[in-house]
PDB file of C-alpha atoms in Angstrom:
ATOM      1  CA  UNK A 128      45.716  38.773  20.226  1.00  0.00           C
ATOM      2  CA  UNK A 129      48.460  37.247  18.169  1.00  0.00           C
ATOM      3  CA  UNK A 130      49.565  39.144  15.124  1.00  0.00           C
ATOM      4  CA  UNK A 131      49.455  37.214  11.873  1.00  0.00           C
ATOM      5  CA  UNK A 132      46.765  34.736  12.838  1.00  0.00           C
ATOM      6  CA  UNK A 133      43.555  34.569  10.934  1.00  0.00           C
ATOM      7  CA  UNK A 134      40.155  34.316  12.579  1.00  0.00           C
ATOM      8  CA  UNK A 135      38.623  30.887  12.598  1.00  0.00           C
ATOM      9  CA  UNK A 136      36.824  30.202   9.355  1.00  0.00           C
ATOM     10  CA  UNK A 137      33.176  29.318   9.102  1.00  0.00           C
ATOM     11  CA  UNK A 138      32.280  25.766   8.145  1.00  0.00           C
ATOM     12  CA  UNK A 139      32.184  24.977   4.479  1.00  0.00           C
ATOM     13  CA  UNK A 140      28.841  25.642   2.832  1.00  0.00           C
ATOM     14  CA  UNK A 141      28.659  22.018   1.714  1.00  0.00           C
ATOM     15  CA  UNK A 142      28.523  20.787   5.275  1.00  0.00           C
ATOM     16  CA  UNK A 143      26.044  23.258   6.773  1.00  0.00           C
ATOM     17  CA  UNK A 144      23.157  20.944   5.901  1.00  0.00           C
ATOM     18  CA  UNK A 145      24.772  18.029   7.683  1.00  0.00           C
ATOM     19  CA  UNK A 146      22.698  18.538  10.834  1.00  0.00           C
ATOM     20  CA  UNK A 147      19.430  18.530   8.906  1.00  0.00           C
ATOM     21  CA  UNK A 148      20.669  15.675   6.751  1.00  0.00           C
ATOM     22  CA  UNK A 149      21.620  13.506   9.705  1.00  0.00           C
ATOM     23  CA  UNK A 150      18.357  14.175  11.534  1.00  0.00           C
ATOM     24  CA  UNK A 151      15.876  13.838   8.687  1.00  0.00           C
ATOM     25  CA  UNK A 152      17.675  11.028   6.897  1.00  0.00           C
ATOM     26  CA  UNK A 153      17.924   9.098  10.164  1.00  0.00           C
ATOM     27  CA  UNK A 154      14.199   9.492  10.646  1.00  0.00           C
ATOM     28  CA  UNK A 155      13.612   8.472   7.037  1.00  0.00           C
ATOM     29  CA  UNK A 156      15.754   5.361   7.425  1.00  0.00           C
ATOM     30  CA  UNK A 157      14.020   4.390  10.681  1.00  0.00           C
ATOM     31  CA  UNK A 158      10.496   4.892   9.333  1.00  0.00           C
ATOM     32  CA  UNK A 159      11.306   3.171   6.034  1.00  0.00           C
ATOM     33  CA  UNK A 160      12.917   0.226   7.797  1.00  0.00           C
ATOM     34  CA  UNK A 161       9.907  -0.196  10.063  1.00  0.00           C
ATOM     35  CA  UNK A 162       7.445   0.060   7.157  1.00  0.00           C
ATOM     36  CA  UNK A 163       9.431  -2.377   5.007  1.00  0.00           C
ATOM     37  CA  UNK A 164       9.633  -4.851   7.883  1.00  0.00           C
ATOM     38  CA  UNK A 165       5.917  -4.537   8.495  1.00  0.00           C
ATOM     39  CA  UNK A 166       5.164  -5.048   4.790  1.00  0.00           C
ATOM     40  CA  UNK A 167       7.416  -8.106   4.648  1.00  0.00           C
ATOM     41  CA  UNK A 168       5.746  -9.569   7.717  1.00  0.00           C
ATOM     42  CA  UNK A 169       2.239  -8.941   6.362  1.00  0.00           C
ATOM     43  CA  UNK A 170       3.032 -10.471   2.968  1.00  0.00           C
ATOM     44  CA  UNK A 171       5.253 -13.325   4.206  1.00  0.00           C
ATOM     45  CA  UNK A 172       8.277 -12.142   2.232  1.00  0.00           C
ATOM     46  CA  UNK A 173      11.566 -13.874   2.888  1.00  0.00           C
ATOM     47  CA  UNK A 174      12.689 -17.043   4.567  1.00  0.00           C
ATOM     48  CA  UNK A 175      12.105 -16.127   8.193  1.00  0.00           C
ATOM     49  CA  UNK A 176      11.878 -13.146  10.519  1.00  0.00           C
ATOM     50  CA  UNK A 177      15.528 -13.350  11.594  1.00  0.00           C
ATOM     51  CA  UNK A 178      16.794 -13.176   8.008  1.00  0.00           C
ATOM     52  CA  UNK A 179      14.471 -10.265   7.243  1.00  0.00           C
ATOM     53  CA  UNK A 180      15.628  -8.428  10.365  1.00  0.00           C
ATOM     54  CA  UNK A 181      19.295  -8.909   9.464  1.00  0.00           C
ATOM     55  CA  UNK A 182      18.681  -7.693   5.936  1.00  0.00           C
ATOM     56  CA  UNK A 183      16.946  -4.570   7.231  1.00  0.00           C
ATOM     57  CA  UNK A 184      19.692  -4.038   9.799  1.00  0.00           C
ATOM     58  CA  UNK A 185      22.257  -4.021   6.999  1.00  0.00           C
ATOM     59  CA  UNK A 186      20.120  -1.803   4.735  1.00  0.00           C
ATOM     60  CA  UNK A 187      19.298   0.857   7.351  1.00  0.00           C
ATOM     61  CA  UNK A 188      22.716   2.598   7.322  1.00  0.00           C
ATOM     62  CA  UNK A 189      22.735   2.585   3.520  1.00  0.00           C
ATOM     63  CA  UNK A 190      19.292   4.203   3.492  1.00  0.00           C
ATOM     64  CA  UNK A 191      20.521   6.764   6.024  1.00  0.00           C
ATOM     65  CA  UNK A 192      23.530   7.712   3.903  1.00  0.00           C
ATOM     66  CA  UNK A 193      21.505   7.772   0.676  1.00  0.00           C
ATOM     67  CA  UNK A 194      18.983  10.156   2.248  1.00  0.00           C
ATOM     68  CA  UNK A 195      21.633  12.391   3.872  1.00  0.00           C
ATOM     69  CA  UNK A 196      23.683  13.155   0.772  1.00  0.00           C
ATOM     70  CA  UNK A 197      20.918  15.126  -1.031  1.00  0.00           C
ATOM     71  CA  UNK A 198      20.310  17.171   2.149  1.00  0.00           C
ATOM     72  CA  UNK A 199      23.953  18.220   2.270  1.00  0.00           C
ATOM     73  CA  UNK A 200      23.971  19.029  -1.444  1.00  0.00           C
ATOM     74  CA  UNK A 201      20.677  20.950  -1.289  1.00  0.00           C
ATOM     75  CA  UNK A 202      21.727  22.920   1.752  1.00  0.00           C
ATOM     76  CA  UNK A 203      25.181  23.606   0.322  1.00  0.00           C
ATOM     77  CA  UNK A 204      23.911  24.879  -3.020  1.00  0.00           C
ATOM     78  CA  UNK A 205      20.372  26.165  -2.693  1.00  0.00           C
ATOM     79  CA  UNK A 206      20.534  26.897   1.025  1.00  0.00           C
ATOM     80  CA  UNK A 207      23.124  29.605   0.592  1.00  0.00           C
ATOM     81  CA  UNK A 208      20.542  32.062  -0.620  1.00  0.00           C
ATOM     82  CA  UNK A 209      17.191  30.394  -0.163  1.00  0.00           C
ATOM     83  CA  UNK A 210      17.140  28.505   3.113  1.00  0.00           C
ATOM     84  CA  UNK A 211      13.389  27.945   3.212  1.00  0.00           C
ATOM     85  CA  UNK A 212      13.381  26.643  -0.333  1.00  0.00           C
ATOM     86  CA  UNK A 213      16.238  24.269   0.479  1.00  0.00           C
ATOM     87  CA  UNK A 214      14.382  23.047   3.569  1.00  0.00           C
ATOM     88  CA  UNK A 215      11.158  22.555   1.609  1.00  0.00           C
ATOM     89  CA  UNK A 216      12.964  20.756  -1.212  1.00  0.00           C
ATOM     90  CA  UNK A 217      14.730  18.555   1.333  1.00  0.00           C
ATOM     91  CA  UNK A 218      11.466  17.637   3.040  1.00  0.00           C
ATOM     92  CA  UNK A 219       9.794  16.856  -0.288  1.00  0.00           C
ATOM     93  CA  UNK A 220      12.769  14.696  -1.272  1.00  0.00           C
ATOM     94  CA  UNK A 221      12.674  12.924   2.102  1.00  0.00           C
ATOM     95  CA  UNK A 222       8.987  12.065   1.739  1.00  0.00           C
ATOM     96  CA  UNK A 223       9.500  10.871  -1.825  1.00  0.00           C
ATOM     97  CA  UNK A 224      12.547   8.806  -0.845  1.00  0.00           C
ATOM     98  CA  UNK A 225      10.706   7.119   2.034  1.00  0.00           C
ATOM     99  CA  UNK A 226       7.805   6.268  -0.293  1.00  0.00           C
ATOM    100  CA  UNK A 227      10.248   4.951  -2.916  1.00  0.00           C
ATOM    101  CA  UNK A 228      12.094   2.749  -0.446  1.00  0.00           C
ATOM    102  CA  UNK A 229       8.920   1.248   0.994  1.00  0.00           C
ATOM    103  CA  UNK A 230       7.301   0.580  -2.375  1.00  0.00           C
ATOM    104  CA  UNK A 231      10.487  -0.679  -4.049  1.00  0.00           C
ATOM    105  CA  UNK A 232      11.938  -2.811  -1.251  1.00  0.00           C
ATOM    106  CA  UNK A 233       8.824  -3.559   0.780  1.00  0.00           C
ATOM    107  CA  UNK A 234       6.507  -4.617  -2.023  1.00  0.00           C
ATOM    108  CA  UNK A 235       8.504  -6.720  -4.492  1.00  0.00           C
ATOM    109  CA  UNK A 236       6.633  -7.660  -7.668  1.00  0.00           C
ATOM    110  CA  UNK A 237       8.521 -10.922  -7.995  1.00  0.00           C
ATOM    111  CA  UNK A 238       7.245 -12.317  -4.695  1.00  0.00           C
ATOM    112  CA  UNK A 239       3.526 -13.096  -4.949  1.00  0.00           C
ATOM    113  CA  UNK A 240       1.743 -13.735  -1.694  1.00  0.00           C
ATOM    114  CA  UNK A 241      -1.852 -14.904  -1.300  1.00  0.00           C
ATOM    115  CA  UNK A 242      -2.336 -12.624   1.695  1.00  0.00           C
ATOM    116  CA  UNK A 243      -1.324  -9.517  -0.285  1.00  0.00           C
ATOM    117  CA  UNK A 244      -3.187  -8.953  -3.546  1.00  0.00           C
ATOM    118  CA  UNK A 245      -0.958  -7.128  -6.052  1.00  0.00           C
ATOM    119  CA  UNK A 246       1.845  -7.346  -3.436  1.00  0.00           C
ATOM    120  CA  UNK A 247       0.356  -4.464  -1.469  1.00  0.00           C
ATOM    121  CA  UNK A 248      -0.043  -5.071   2.272  1.00  0.00           C
ATOM    122  CA  UNK A 249      -3.564  -4.747   3.677  1.00  0.00           C
ATOM    123  CA  UNK A 250      -2.571  -1.813   5.906  1.00  0.00           C
ATOM    124  CA  UNK A 251      -1.230   0.296   3.001  1.00  0.00           C
ATOM    125  CA  UNK A 252      -3.512   3.350   2.427  1.00  0.00           C
ATOM    126  CA  UNK A 253      -5.425   3.166  -0.851  1.00  0.00           C
ATOM    127  CA  UNK A 254      -4.798   6.828  -1.707  1.00  0.00           C
ATOM    128  CA  UNK A 255      -0.991   6.308  -1.736  1.00  0.00           C
ATOM    129  CA  UNK A 256       0.234   4.664  -4.953  1.00  0.00           C
ATOM    130  CA  UNK A 257       2.191   1.461  -4.538  1.00  0.00           C
TER     131      UNK A 257
END
């Protein structure tokens, strides 16, 4: 043992939620991207499938980052003392964020389609607001 050296420090509390954030936000981005693509295909949104796919490919990392930041903040602040509460709040936020992305990006009000009344795809569950 060397005299004068300090033991290795624990990771900063702000970055403890990074693992959860990366995992759950990646899943959120993947599911949201798939649902948005499916909604666009069902309602004939966009010019063609290649343009829609490129748009979603560019949006997926942004969705991932936008969903990960709240996980890190929640885990860094609330997770210090109440880990289960931070996990529950993170899961609730993740579900809300996925719903928001799909309804905001996947069902645009400015793009009427005859195959989608009220711009809601036929496969969208009726009990989930759009």
